Amino acid sequence: MRDVPDRPFSYWMEYGDAPAYPPPPDGLDVDVAVIGAGIAGICTAWELARAGKSVALLEADRVAAGVTGNTTAKLSALHGVVYQRLRGTRGREGAALYARSQQDAIGHVVAVCEELGIDCDLERVPAFTYAETHAEAVTVEAEAEAARAAGLPASYVRETGLPFPVAGAVRVEEQAQFHPRKYLYALLADLETRGGQIFEGTRVVGLREGEPCRLTTEDGRTVAARDVVVATHYPVFDRSLLFARLKPHRELVVAGVIPAAQDPGGMYLTPEGSTRSVRTAPYGDGERLLIVTGEKFTPGAGRVEERYERLEQWTTQRFPDVRLTHRWAAQDNEPTDGVPFVGALHPRARHAFVAAGFNGWGMASGVMAGKLLAARITGQKLPWADLYDPVRLQPLKEAPSLLRFQAAAAGHFVGDRLPFVTGSGPASAITPGAGAVVRSGARHVAVHRDDAGELHALSARCTHLGCLVRFNDGERTWECPCHGSRFGIDGEVLQGPAVRPLERIHDFEDDEK
């Protein structure tokens, strides 16, 4: 059965009990300013307030509503087949530190829930990386050994709770899943009781490092802080070449109700078939919400509606009794060596820090980042600080990924500027609900025709570095294929690194009229 709305909306976003927060007063002065109120920013702000720092948390839109509001909310240290790769790039010690840091984050969430009495649907369940083909099962079995060597309670199994056979799977015990917004709203409330200040509708567009650092907002307000944390998912201030070391990708999510008796009892992921991730969440009496993720693609790649249809088909074939009710999408960034960047913003930074590159595992990594950055700012050092240090640069080990990441971005960056690049055709060919980039004189114009037939015309040049945006027909957004910036149909910034909206074009002629 299918009862999915035409426009994507995350199940987590239906829980919306947070108060609205105002912009900051001009001239605010605090110990630490945290830019970005997703899980990494909120956890960092909370940890610092608990350590006695005066903290300002600055969010461009609404708290816990961006990438964090569109997650699948797994708290797991089993990240696909990462441990084999880590053993090759960071050695056995690095793989072990990665496992320890992720396990520590899971335990920290459990402890904080107990300390603050947070009811966030927290459940301890096993995590699986599975293979359906015997060829992929060889890789999965090797991952079980690598994960076990890194210190995880991992085993190789051939049976799971999934309603279809698998060729093999890694199983790691005592992982967790939760409702992210319920958890983070509780942290925000406790943050305020500890003197922390929370501000929404506050897009930070300028950072001047110094003692103190000074931030400038879109509307001209200033904030002074001894230390600044950039937790904007994709860093809006890039002073350590992170643009070149991160590759954005989107994944689609469909969700629906199944009988509780059909709950597969765990969190599952396979790297096969454009990835498939499966988990459930509490729903109603005798029911669970099945959440399935997959169809990974680069922002701007197009044909998103087709990808949604493939994911829905896979879900209904594997879980025939599901009644689909939701669909949404998530975005994250893959780092060149598979390890997030958490630490100093650049080699000479003394008071500016960053958290980025969670590669689809932002729940545990966001909690980890909060602890690591708070420790760093308060003069402590966690055992895994060097592992995540953004200043690290391993030319030989990062080079293949670095070249692969930049080849695609460079192709768009250069190709979009060639004089013979044309649009997709006349605006009259754009049907209601669709969008396309068209050529108007010397300009490339991003044109969307709404359901009423009216056109919305914008400059097609991304305000980050000038690549041409593409239309996402499944979400009705404009996306930049170079670094993943996303914009609404009226040009507003939905996701960075861009901080300025697409320019509206008021003199565009609808050639259909």
Short mmCIF file of C-alpha atoms in Angstrom, two decimals:
data_model
loop_
_atom_site.label_atom_id
_atom_site.label_comp_id
_atom_site.label_asym_id
_atom_site.label_seq_id
_atom_site.Cartn_x
_atom_site.Cartn_y
_atom_site.Cartn_z
CA MET A 1 0.00 0.00 0.00
CA ARG A 2 1.14 3.56 -0.69
CA ASP A 3 0.05 6.75 1.05
CA VAL A 4 3.21 8.82 0.51
CA PRO A 5 2.84 12.61 0.14
CA ASP A 6 4.07 14.17 -3.09
CA ARG A 7 6.41 16.52 -1.22
CA PRO A 8 9.11 14.99 0.99
CA PHE A 9 8.79 15.47 4.74
CA SER A 10 10.81 13.67 7.40
CA TYR A 11 9.04 11.61 10.06
CA TRP A 12 11.31 13.16 12.70
CA MET A 13 10.20 16.65 11.69
CA GLU A 14 6.63 15.86 12.75
CA TYR A 15 7.88 16.22 16.31
CA GLY A 16 8.10 20.00 16.63
CA ASP A 17 7.83 21.08 20.24
CA ALA A 18 10.88 23.39 20.32
CA PRO A 19 10.20 27.07 21.00
CA ALA A 20 11.15 29.67 18.40
CA TYR A 21 14.42 31.41 19.22
CA PRO A 22 15.19 35.06 18.30
CA PRO A 23 18.24 36.46 16.48
CA PRO A 24 21.11 37.57 18.75
CA PRO A 25 21.52 41.11 20.01
CA ASP A 26 24.16 43.09 18.13
CA GLY A 27 27.51 43.06 19.91
CA LEU A 28 26.95 39.84 21.85
CA ASP A 29 30.14 38.66 23.61
CA VAL A 30 30.57 35.03 24.77
CA ASP A 31 33.28 32.49 25.47
CA VAL A 32 32.30 30.26 22.55
CA ALA A 33 30.11 30.77 19.48
CA VAL A 34 28.91 27.59 17.77
CA ILE A 35 27.69 28.03 14.18
CA GLY A 36 25.11 25.43 13.17
CA ALA A 37 22.47 23.77 15.37
CA GLY A 38 22.48 20.21 14.05
CA ILE A 39 23.57 17.33 16.24
CA ALA A 40 27.27 18.29 16.14
CA GLY A 41 26.63 21.94 16.99
CA ILE A 42 24.05 21.26 19.69
CA CYS A 43 26.18 18.60 21.36
CA THR A 44 29.25 20.85 21.25
CA ALA A 45 27.35 23.79 22.75
CA TRP A 46 25.85 21.61 25.48
CA GLU A 47 29.19 20.03 26.42
CA LEU A 48 30.81 23.46 26.65
CA ALA A 49 27.99 24.92 28.76
CA ARG A 50 28.26 21.93 31.07
CA ALA A 51 31.97 22.72 31.37
CA GLY A 52 31.11 26.26 32.53
CA LYS A 53 31.60 28.22 29.29
CA SER A 54 29.24 30.96 28.14
CA VAL A 55 27.94 29.74 24.79
CA ALA A 56 25.95 31.18 21.86
CA LEU A 57 24.45 28.65 19.44
CA LEU A 58 23.72 30.31 16.06
CA GLU A 59 21.45 28.61 13.50
CA ALA A 60 20.66 29.95 10.03
CA ASP A 61 17.18 28.38 9.99
CA ARG A 62 15.58 26.25 12.75
CA VAL A 63 17.38 24.07 15.29
CA ALA A 64 17.69 20.33 14.54
CA ALA A 65 15.84 20.82 11.26
CA GLY A 66 18.48 20.52 8.54
CA VAL A 67 20.54 17.40 7.92
CA THR A 68 19.89 16.22 11.48
CA GLY A 69 16.14 16.50 10.95
CA ASN A 70 16.40 14.25 7.90
CA THR A 71 18.63 11.51 9.25
CA THR A 72 17.84 7.81 9.72
CA ALA A 73 19.06 8.20 13.32
CA LYS A 74 21.32 5.19 13.77
CA LEU A 75 23.81 5.28 16.63
CA SER A 76 26.29 2.73 15.37
CA ALA A 77 30.04 2.09 15.29
CA LEU A 78 29.60 -0.31 12.36
CA HIS A 79 29.88 1.95 9.32
CA GLY A 80 29.48 -0.29 6.30
CA VAL A 81 32.90 -1.77 5.52
CA VAL A 82 35.01 1.07 6.92
CA TYR A 83 37.38 -0.93 9.14
CA GLN A 84 39.17 -2.66 6.27
CA ARG A 85 39.82 0.73 4.71
CA LEU A 86 40.93 2.30 7.98
CA ARG A 87 43.39 -0.49 8.63
CA GLY A 88 45.01 0.37 5.29
CA THR A 89 44.96 4.17 5.62
CA ARG A 90 45.32 4.76 9.37
CA GLY A 91 46.76 1.45 10.59
CA ARG A 92 45.44 -0.94 13.20
CA GLU A 93 45.77 1.65 15.96
CA GLY A 94 43.80 4.19 13.95
CA ALA A 95 41.03 1.67 13.27
CA ALA A 96 40.90 0.82 16.97
CA LEU A 97 40.70 4.48 17.98
CA TYR A 98 37.90 5.02 15.48
CA ALA A 99 35.95 2.12 16.97
CA ARG A 100 36.58 3.33 20.54
CA SER A 101 35.46 6.88 19.76
CA GLN A 102 32.23 5.73 18.10
CA GLN A 103 31.42 3.28 20.88
CA ASP A 104 32.14 5.98 23.42
CA ALA A 105 29.62 8.27 21.68
CA ILE A 106 26.89 5.62 21.84
CA GLY A 107 27.54 5.05 25.52
CA HIS A 108 27.54 8.79 26.09
CA VAL A 109 24.04 9.17 24.61
CA VAL A 110 22.78 6.37 26.85
CA ALA A 111 24.38 8.00 29.91
CA VAL A 112 23.01 11.47 29.07
CA CYS A 113 19.50 10.05 28.62
CA GLU A 114 19.74 8.54 32.09
CA GLU A 115 21.24 11.71 33.61
CA LEU A 116 18.62 14.08 32.18
CA GLY A 117 15.69 11.66 32.08
CA ILE A 118 15.32 11.98 28.31
CA ASP A 119 12.60 9.91 26.65
CA CYS A 120 13.78 9.75 23.02
CA ASP A 121 12.69 6.23 22.00
CA LEU A 122 16.23 4.97 22.67
CA GLU A 123 16.60 1.28 21.86
CA ARG A 124 19.69 -0.95 22.09
CA VAL A 125 19.79 -3.20 19.02
CA PRO A 126 22.45 -4.98 16.97
CA ALA A 127 23.82 -3.46 13.76
CA PHE A 128 24.47 -5.46 10.60
CA THR A 129 26.36 -4.95 7.37
CA TYR A 130 25.01 -7.64 5.06
CA ALA A 131 25.56 -9.04 1.57
CA GLU A 132 23.07 -10.80 -0.66
CA THR A 133 25.64 -12.07 -3.16
CA HIS A 134 28.42 -14.54 -2.37
CA ALA A 135 30.98 -12.24 -4.03
CA GLU A 136 30.15 -9.39 -1.65
CA ALA A 137 29.96 -11.81 1.29
CA VAL A 138 33.75 -12.24 1.02
CA THR A 139 34.16 -8.50 1.69
CA VAL A 140 31.64 -8.61 4.52
CA GLU A 141 33.41 -11.53 6.19
CA ALA A 142 36.71 -9.64 5.99
CA GLU A 143 34.97 -6.62 7.56
CA ALA A 144 33.82 -8.78 10.47
CA GLU A 145 37.43 -9.71 11.15
CA ALA A 146 38.64 -6.11 10.78
CA ALA A 147 35.89 -4.78 13.07
CA ARG A 148 36.64 -7.43 15.66
CA ALA A 149 40.36 -6.61 15.50
CA ALA A 150 39.44 -2.94 16.08
CA GLY A 151 37.72 -3.90 19.32
CA LEU A 152 34.06 -4.10 18.34
CA PRO A 153 31.88 -7.00 19.55
CA ALA A 154 31.60 -8.20 15.94
CA SER A 155 30.81 -11.61 14.49
CA TYR A 156 30.18 -13.05 11.04
CA VAL A 157 26.71 -14.57 10.63
CA ARG A 158 24.65 -16.03 7.80
CA GLU A 159 21.22 -15.46 9.31
CA THR A 160 19.53 -12.18 10.27
CA GLY A 161 16.06 -10.94 11.15
CA LEU A 162 15.48 -9.67 7.61
CA PRO A 163 12.56 -11.28 5.73
CA PHE A 164 14.86 -12.41 2.91
CA PRO A 165 18.04 -14.53 2.81
CA VAL A 166 21.52 -13.04 3.00
CA ALA A 167 24.83 -14.57 1.93
CA GLY A 168 26.57 -13.22 5.02
CA ALA A 169 26.64 -10.34 7.49
CA VAL A 170 28.72 -8.59 10.12
CA ARG A 171 26.82 -8.37 13.39
CA VAL A 172 27.83 -5.92 16.13
CA GLU A 173 25.98 -6.06 19.44
CA GLU A 174 24.67 -3.27 21.68
CA GLN A 175 24.34 -0.47 19.16
CA ALA A 176 21.44 1.99 19.40
CA GLN A 177 18.71 3.92 17.59
CA PHE A 178 16.69 6.90 18.80
CA HIS A 179 14.50 9.88 17.91
CA PRO A 180 17.09 12.60 17.22
CA ARG A 181 14.88 15.64 17.72
CA LYS A 182 13.50 14.41 21.05
CA TYR A 183 17.07 13.91 22.26
CA LEU A 184 18.35 17.24 20.97
CA TYR A 185 15.39 19.26 22.21
CA ALA A 186 16.16 17.95 25.70
CA LEU A 187 19.80 19.05 25.31
CA LEU A 188 18.67 22.50 24.16
CA ALA A 189 16.42 22.89 27.19
CA ASP A 190 19.26 21.87 29.50
CA LEU A 191 21.65 24.14 27.62
CA GLU A 192 19.45 27.12 28.47
CA THR A 193 19.30 26.18 32.14
CA ARG A 194 23.10 26.26 32.13
CA GLY A 195 23.12 29.78 30.70
CA GLY A 196 23.57 28.89 27.04
CA GLN A 197 21.92 31.18 24.47
CA ILE A 198 20.21 29.87 21.33
CA PHE A 199 19.52 31.96 18.24
CA GLU A 200 17.65 31.05 15.05
CA GLY A 201 17.27 32.80 11.71
CA THR A 202 20.90 33.84 12.07
CA ARG A 203 23.05 33.09 9.05
CA VAL A 204 26.71 33.78 9.76
CA VAL A 205 28.50 35.09 6.65
CA GLY A 206 31.78 36.39 8.06
CA LEU A 207 34.47 35.09 10.42
CA ARG A 208 37.47 37.18 11.47
CA GLU A 209 39.83 35.17 13.62
CA GLY A 210 41.63 36.85 16.47
CA GLU A 211 41.40 37.41 20.20
CA PRO A 212 38.48 37.57 20.27
CA CYS A 213 37.10 36.14 17.03
CA ARG A 214 34.33 38.19 15.41
CA LEU A 215 31.36 36.85 13.51
CA THR A 216 29.16 38.84 11.14
CA THR A 217 25.61 37.79 10.34
CA GLU A 218 23.67 38.26 7.12
CA ASP A 219 21.80 41.24 8.58
CA GLY A 220 24.97 42.94 9.86
CA ARG A 221 24.96 41.92 13.51
CA THR A 222 28.25 41.02 15.17
CA VAL A 223 29.15 38.40 17.77
CA ALA A 224 32.47 38.27 19.61
CA ALA A 225 33.80 34.99 21.00
CA ARG A 226 37.11 33.71 22.26
CA ASP A 227 36.52 30.46 20.37
CA VAL A 228 34.36 29.63 17.35
CA VAL A 229 33.10 26.24 16.17
CA VAL A 230 31.94 25.84 12.55
CA ALA A 231 29.42 22.98 12.68
CA THR A 232 27.50 23.77 9.50
CA HIS A 233 27.74 20.25 8.08
CA TYR A 234 29.68 21.45 5.03
CA PRO A 235 31.97 24.19 6.40
CA VAL A 236 30.89 27.64 5.24
CA PHE A 237 34.39 28.91 6.05
CA ASP A 238 37.06 26.75 4.46
CA ARG A 239 40.61 27.53 5.45
CA SER A 240 42.11 24.03 5.42
CA LEU A 241 41.21 22.91 1.87
CA LEU A 242 38.21 20.94 3.08
CA PHE A 243 36.31 21.84 -0.12
CA ALA A 244 38.81 19.65 -1.96
CA ARG A 245 38.61 16.85 0.62
CA LEU A 246 34.84 16.42 0.88
CA LYS A 247 32.44 14.90 -1.65
CA PRO A 248 28.71 15.55 -1.07
CA HIS A 249 26.10 12.89 -1.70
CA ARG A 250 22.36 12.57 -1.14
CA GLU A 251 20.38 9.50 -0.18
CA LEU A 252 16.64 9.01 -0.33
CA VAL A 253 14.47 7.68 2.48
CA VAL A 254 11.05 6.01 2.40
CA ALA A 255 9.17 4.97 5.51
CA GLY A 256 5.99 3.10 6.26
CA VAL A 257 4.06 1.17 8.86
CA ILE A 258 4.51 -2.59 9.36
CA PRO A 259 3.13 -4.99 11.98
CA ALA A 260 5.41 -5.12 15.01
CA ALA A 261 5.80 -8.87 14.52
CA GLN A 262 7.62 -8.15 11.24
CA ASP A 263 10.27 -5.95 12.85
CA PRO A 264 13.65 -7.34 11.67
CA GLY A 265 15.16 -6.51 15.07
CA GLY A 266 18.19 -4.43 14.25
CA MET A 267 19.80 -1.85 11.98
CA TYR A 268 20.89 -3.11 8.57
CA LEU A 269 23.00 -1.81 5.73
CA THR A 270 24.27 -3.30 2.49
CA PRO A 271 26.69 -1.53 0.12
CA GLU A 272 25.15 -3.45 -2.78
CA GLY A 273 22.60 -1.97 -5.20
CA SER A 274 23.26 1.74 -4.58
CA THR A 275 23.13 0.94 -0.84
CA ARG A 276 20.11 -0.10 1.20
CA SER A 277 19.70 0.71 4.87
CA VAL A 278 16.87 -0.68 7.05
CA ARG A 279 15.75 0.08 10.60
CA THR A 280 12.47 0.53 12.46
CA ALA A 281 11.16 2.96 15.06
CA PRO A 282 8.30 2.85 17.59
CA TYR A 283 5.02 3.89 16.02
CA GLY A 284 1.61 2.75 17.30
CA ASP A 285 0.21 -0.19 19.24
CA GLY A 286 1.27 -3.36 17.50
CA GLU A 287 3.11 -1.38 14.79
CA ARG A 288 6.58 -0.20 13.86
CA LEU A 289 7.73 2.43 11.38
CA LEU A 290 10.00 0.82 8.78
CA ILE A 291 12.67 3.25 7.52
CA VAL A 292 14.57 2.37 4.34
CA THR A 293 17.38 4.45 2.85
CA GLY A 294 19.25 4.17 -0.44
CA GLU A 295 19.74 5.40 -4.00
CA LYS A 296 22.89 7.40 -3.24
CA PHE A 297 23.65 10.13 -5.78
CA THR A 298 25.55 13.37 -6.24
CA PRO A 299 23.46 16.53 -5.73
CA GLY A 300 22.33 17.79 -9.10
CA ALA A 301 22.49 14.35 -10.75
CA GLY A 302 18.76 14.49 -11.52
CA ARG A 303 16.07 11.82 -12.00
CA VAL A 304 15.29 11.91 -8.29
CA GLU A 305 11.66 10.92 -8.78
CA GLU A 306 12.83 7.76 -10.58
CA ARG A 307 15.17 7.01 -7.69
CA TYR A 308 12.32 7.35 -5.20
CA GLU A 309 10.27 4.91 -7.28
CA ARG A 310 13.11 2.35 -7.27
CA LEU A 311 13.48 2.64 -3.50
CA GLU A 312 9.73 2.26 -2.98
CA GLN A 313 9.69 -0.82 -5.22
CA TRP A 314 12.56 -2.42 -3.33
CA THR A 315 10.83 -1.73 -0.01
CA THR A 316 7.44 -3.11 -1.01
CA GLN A 317 9.00 -6.19 -2.61
CA ARG A 318 11.02 -7.03 0.51
CA PHE A 319 8.31 -5.98 3.00
CA PRO A 320 4.99 -6.71 1.21
CA ASP A 321 2.80 -5.67 4.16
CA VAL A 322 4.31 -2.19 4.48
CA ARG A 323 2.02 0.83 4.12
CA LEU A 324 4.30 3.61 2.90
CA THR A 325 3.60 6.94 4.62
CA HIS A 326 6.72 9.14 4.34
CA ARG A 327 9.60 10.00 2.11
CA TRP A 328 12.49 12.41 2.52
CA ALA A 329 16.19 12.76 1.70
CA ALA A 330 19.45 13.18 3.59
CA GLN A 331 22.79 14.67 2.59
CA ASP A 332 26.28 14.11 3.86
CA ASN A 333 29.90 14.46 2.81
CA GLU A 334 32.49 11.76 2.24
CA PRO A 335 36.02 12.63 3.47
CA THR A 336 39.02 11.60 1.41
CA ASP A 337 40.33 9.02 3.90
CA GLY A 338 36.98 7.96 5.42
CA VAL A 339 37.52 9.78 8.72
CA PRO A 340 35.57 12.95 9.70
CA PHE A 341 37.35 16.27 10.17
CA VAL A 342 36.98 17.44 13.78
CA GLY A 343 39.44 19.91 15.27
CA ALA A 344 41.32 23.06 14.25
CA LEU A 345 39.86 24.87 11.22
CA HIS A 346 43.31 25.26 9.63
CA PRO A 347 46.99 24.76 10.58
CA ARG A 348 47.42 28.19 12.17
CA ALA A 349 44.03 28.30 13.90
CA ARG A 350 44.14 28.78 17.64
CA HIS A 351 40.51 29.63 18.34
CA ALA A 352 38.57 28.38 15.31
CA PHE A 353 37.37 24.78 15.00
CA VAL A 354 35.35 22.65 12.60
CA ALA A 355 33.29 19.44 12.51
CA ALA A 356 32.50 17.96 9.08
CA GLY A 357 32.64 14.89 6.84
CA PHE A 358 30.51 12.39 8.75
CA ASN A 359 29.84 10.30 5.60
CA GLY A 360 26.31 9.23 6.54
CA TRP A 361 27.12 8.42 10.18
CA GLY A 362 26.47 11.80 11.73
CA MET A 363 24.56 10.68 14.82
CA ALA A 364 27.39 8.93 16.67
CA SER A 365 30.01 11.11 14.98
CA GLY A 366 28.13 14.29 15.90
CA VAL A 367 28.07 13.27 19.56
CA MET A 368 31.75 12.32 19.32
CA ALA A 369 32.55 15.70 17.79
CA GLY A 370 30.79 17.53 20.61
CA LYS A 371 32.89 15.77 23.24
CA LEU A 372 36.13 16.13 21.27
CA LEU A 373 35.73 19.86 20.56
CA ALA A 374 34.60 20.67 24.09
CA ALA A 375 37.65 18.85 25.43
CA ARG A 376 39.93 20.70 23.03
CA ILE A 377 38.50 24.13 23.90
CA THR A 378 38.73 23.46 27.65
CA GLY A 379 42.37 22.40 27.43
CA GLN A 380 41.97 18.63 27.39
CA LYS A 381 42.80 16.04 24.75
CA LEU A 382 40.86 12.87 24.01
CA PRO A 383 42.81 9.79 22.84
CA TRP A 384 41.38 10.03 19.31
CA ALA A 385 41.92 13.77 18.77
CA ASP A 386 44.81 13.28 16.33
CA LEU A 387 42.84 10.70 14.33
CA TYR A 388 40.15 13.27 13.48
CA ASP A 389 42.42 16.33 13.23
CA PRO A 390 41.46 18.27 10.04
CA VAL A 391 45.04 19.48 9.70
CA ARG A 392 46.19 15.93 8.96
CA LEU A 393 47.22 15.48 5.36
CA GLN A 394 48.33 12.13 4.00
CA PRO A 395 49.18 12.89 0.35
CA LEU A 396 49.84 9.32 -0.75
CA LYS A 397 46.84 7.82 1.04
CA GLU A 398 44.40 10.63 0.28
CA ALA A 399 45.53 11.29 -3.30
CA PRO A 400 43.30 8.76 -5.10
CA SER A 401 40.14 10.01 -3.37
CA LEU A 402 41.27 13.63 -3.66
CA LEU A 403 41.71 13.30 -7.42
CA ARG A 404 38.41 11.45 -7.80
CA PHE A 405 36.50 14.05 -5.76
CA GLN A 406 37.96 16.98 -7.65
CA ALA A 407 37.68 15.54 -11.14
CA ALA A 408 33.88 15.78 -11.10
CA ALA A 409 33.81 19.21 -9.40
CA ALA A 410 36.44 20.56 -11.79
CA GLY A 411 34.48 19.25 -14.76
CA HIS A 412 31.45 21.27 -13.69
CA PHE A 413 33.48 24.28 -12.57
CA VAL A 414 35.27 24.60 -15.93
CA GLY A 415 32.59 23.18 -18.21
CA ASP A 416 29.84 25.44 -16.87
CA ARG A 417 31.91 28.47 -17.94
CA LEU A 418 32.48 27.46 -21.54
CA PRO A 419 30.80 29.91 -23.94
CA PHE A 420 29.00 27.20 -25.92
CA VAL A 421 27.24 25.68 -22.87
CA THR A 422 23.53 25.97 -23.56
CA GLY A 423 20.40 25.43 -21.53
CA SER A 424 17.97 22.54 -21.76
CA GLY A 425 15.50 24.27 -24.08
CA PRO A 426 12.78 26.93 -24.00
CA ALA A 427 10.89 27.79 -20.83
CA SER A 428 7.67 26.82 -22.60
CA ALA A 429 8.79 23.18 -22.41
CA ILE A 430 8.84 23.26 -18.59
CA THR A 431 5.70 21.60 -17.25
CA PRO A 432 4.01 22.47 -13.91
CA GLY A 433 6.12 21.17 -11.01
CA ALA A 434 9.26 20.90 -13.15
CA GLY A 435 12.36 23.03 -13.56
CA ALA A 436 15.32 23.45 -15.90
CA VAL A 437 18.25 25.70 -16.67
CA VAL A 438 17.58 27.71 -19.84
CA ARG A 439 19.70 30.16 -21.79
CA SER A 440 18.49 33.77 -21.92
CA GLY A 441 20.95 35.88 -23.88
CA ALA A 442 24.28 35.54 -22.11
CA ARG A 443 22.67 34.32 -18.89
CA HIS A 444 21.88 30.86 -17.61
CA VAL A 445 18.55 31.01 -15.81
CA ALA A 446 17.17 28.44 -13.35
CA VAL A 447 13.45 28.32 -14.14
CA HIS A 448 10.77 26.49 -12.16
CA ARG A 449 7.11 26.39 -13.15
CA ASP A 450 4.91 25.97 -10.07
CA ASP A 451 1.67 23.97 -9.95
CA ALA A 452 -0.32 27.06 -10.89
CA GLY A 453 1.78 27.57 -14.02
CA GLU A 454 3.74 30.61 -12.81
CA LEU A 455 7.47 30.79 -13.48
CA HIS A 456 10.13 31.44 -10.85
CA ALA A 457 13.37 32.61 -12.49
CA LEU A 458 16.76 32.73 -10.76
CA SER A 459 20.37 33.04 -11.74
CA ALA A 460 21.61 29.49 -12.30
CA ARG A 461 25.06 30.34 -10.91
CA CYS A 462 25.63 28.88 -7.44
CA THR A 463 26.62 31.71 -5.10
CA HIS A 464 29.41 29.59 -3.62
CA LEU A 465 31.84 29.22 -6.56
CA GLY A 466 29.66 29.77 -9.60
CA CYS A 467 28.87 26.29 -10.92
CA LEU A 468 25.50 25.87 -12.62
CA VAL A 469 22.76 24.43 -10.43
CA ARG A 470 20.46 21.57 -11.49
CA PHE A 471 16.80 20.90 -10.68
CA ASN A 472 15.82 18.13 -8.26
CA ASP A 473 12.39 16.96 -9.43
CA GLY A 474 11.75 14.83 -6.35
CA GLU A 475 12.22 17.66 -3.85
CA ARG A 476 11.68 20.73 -6.06
CA THR A 477 15.00 22.30 -5.19
CA TRP A 478 18.06 23.59 -7.04
CA GLU A 479 21.31 21.76 -6.32
CA CYS A 480 24.95 22.50 -7.08
CA PRO A 481 26.87 19.43 -8.28
CA CYS A 482 30.25 20.92 -7.33
CA HIS A 483 29.98 21.16 -3.53
CA GLY A 484 26.35 20.31 -2.74
CA SER A 485 24.80 23.71 -1.99
CA ARG A 486 21.00 23.56 -2.24
CA PHE A 487 18.44 26.30 -2.84
CA GLY A 488 14.65 26.61 -2.76
CA ILE A 489 12.59 27.53 -5.81
CA ASP A 490 12.69 31.18 -4.73
CA GLY A 491 16.47 31.05 -4.32
CA GLU A 492 16.76 30.82 -0.52
CA VAL A 493 19.75 28.84 0.79
CA LEU A 494 18.68 25.44 2.09
CA GLN A 495 22.12 23.96 2.53
CA GLY A 496 25.69 25.30 2.35
CA PRO A 497 28.49 25.90 1.75
CA ALA A 498 26.70 28.76 -0.06
CA VAL A 499 25.61 31.53 2.32
CA ARG A 500 23.90 33.85 -0.21
CA PRO A 501 20.66 33.10 -2.09
CA LEU A 502 20.42 32.68 -5.83
CA GLU A 503 19.72 36.03 -7.47
CA ARG A 504 16.10 36.50 -8.52
CA ILE A 505 15.58 37.51 -12.15
CA HIS A 506 12.59 39.80 -12.55
CA ASP A 507 12.85 40.54 -16.26
CA PHE A 508 12.68 36.95 -17.51
CA GLU A 509 10.05 36.50 -20.23
CA ASP A 510 7.83 33.39 -20.21
CA ASP A 511 7.90 32.39 -23.87
CA GLU A 512 4.73 30.34 -23.35
CA LYS A 513 2.67 33.53 -22.99
#
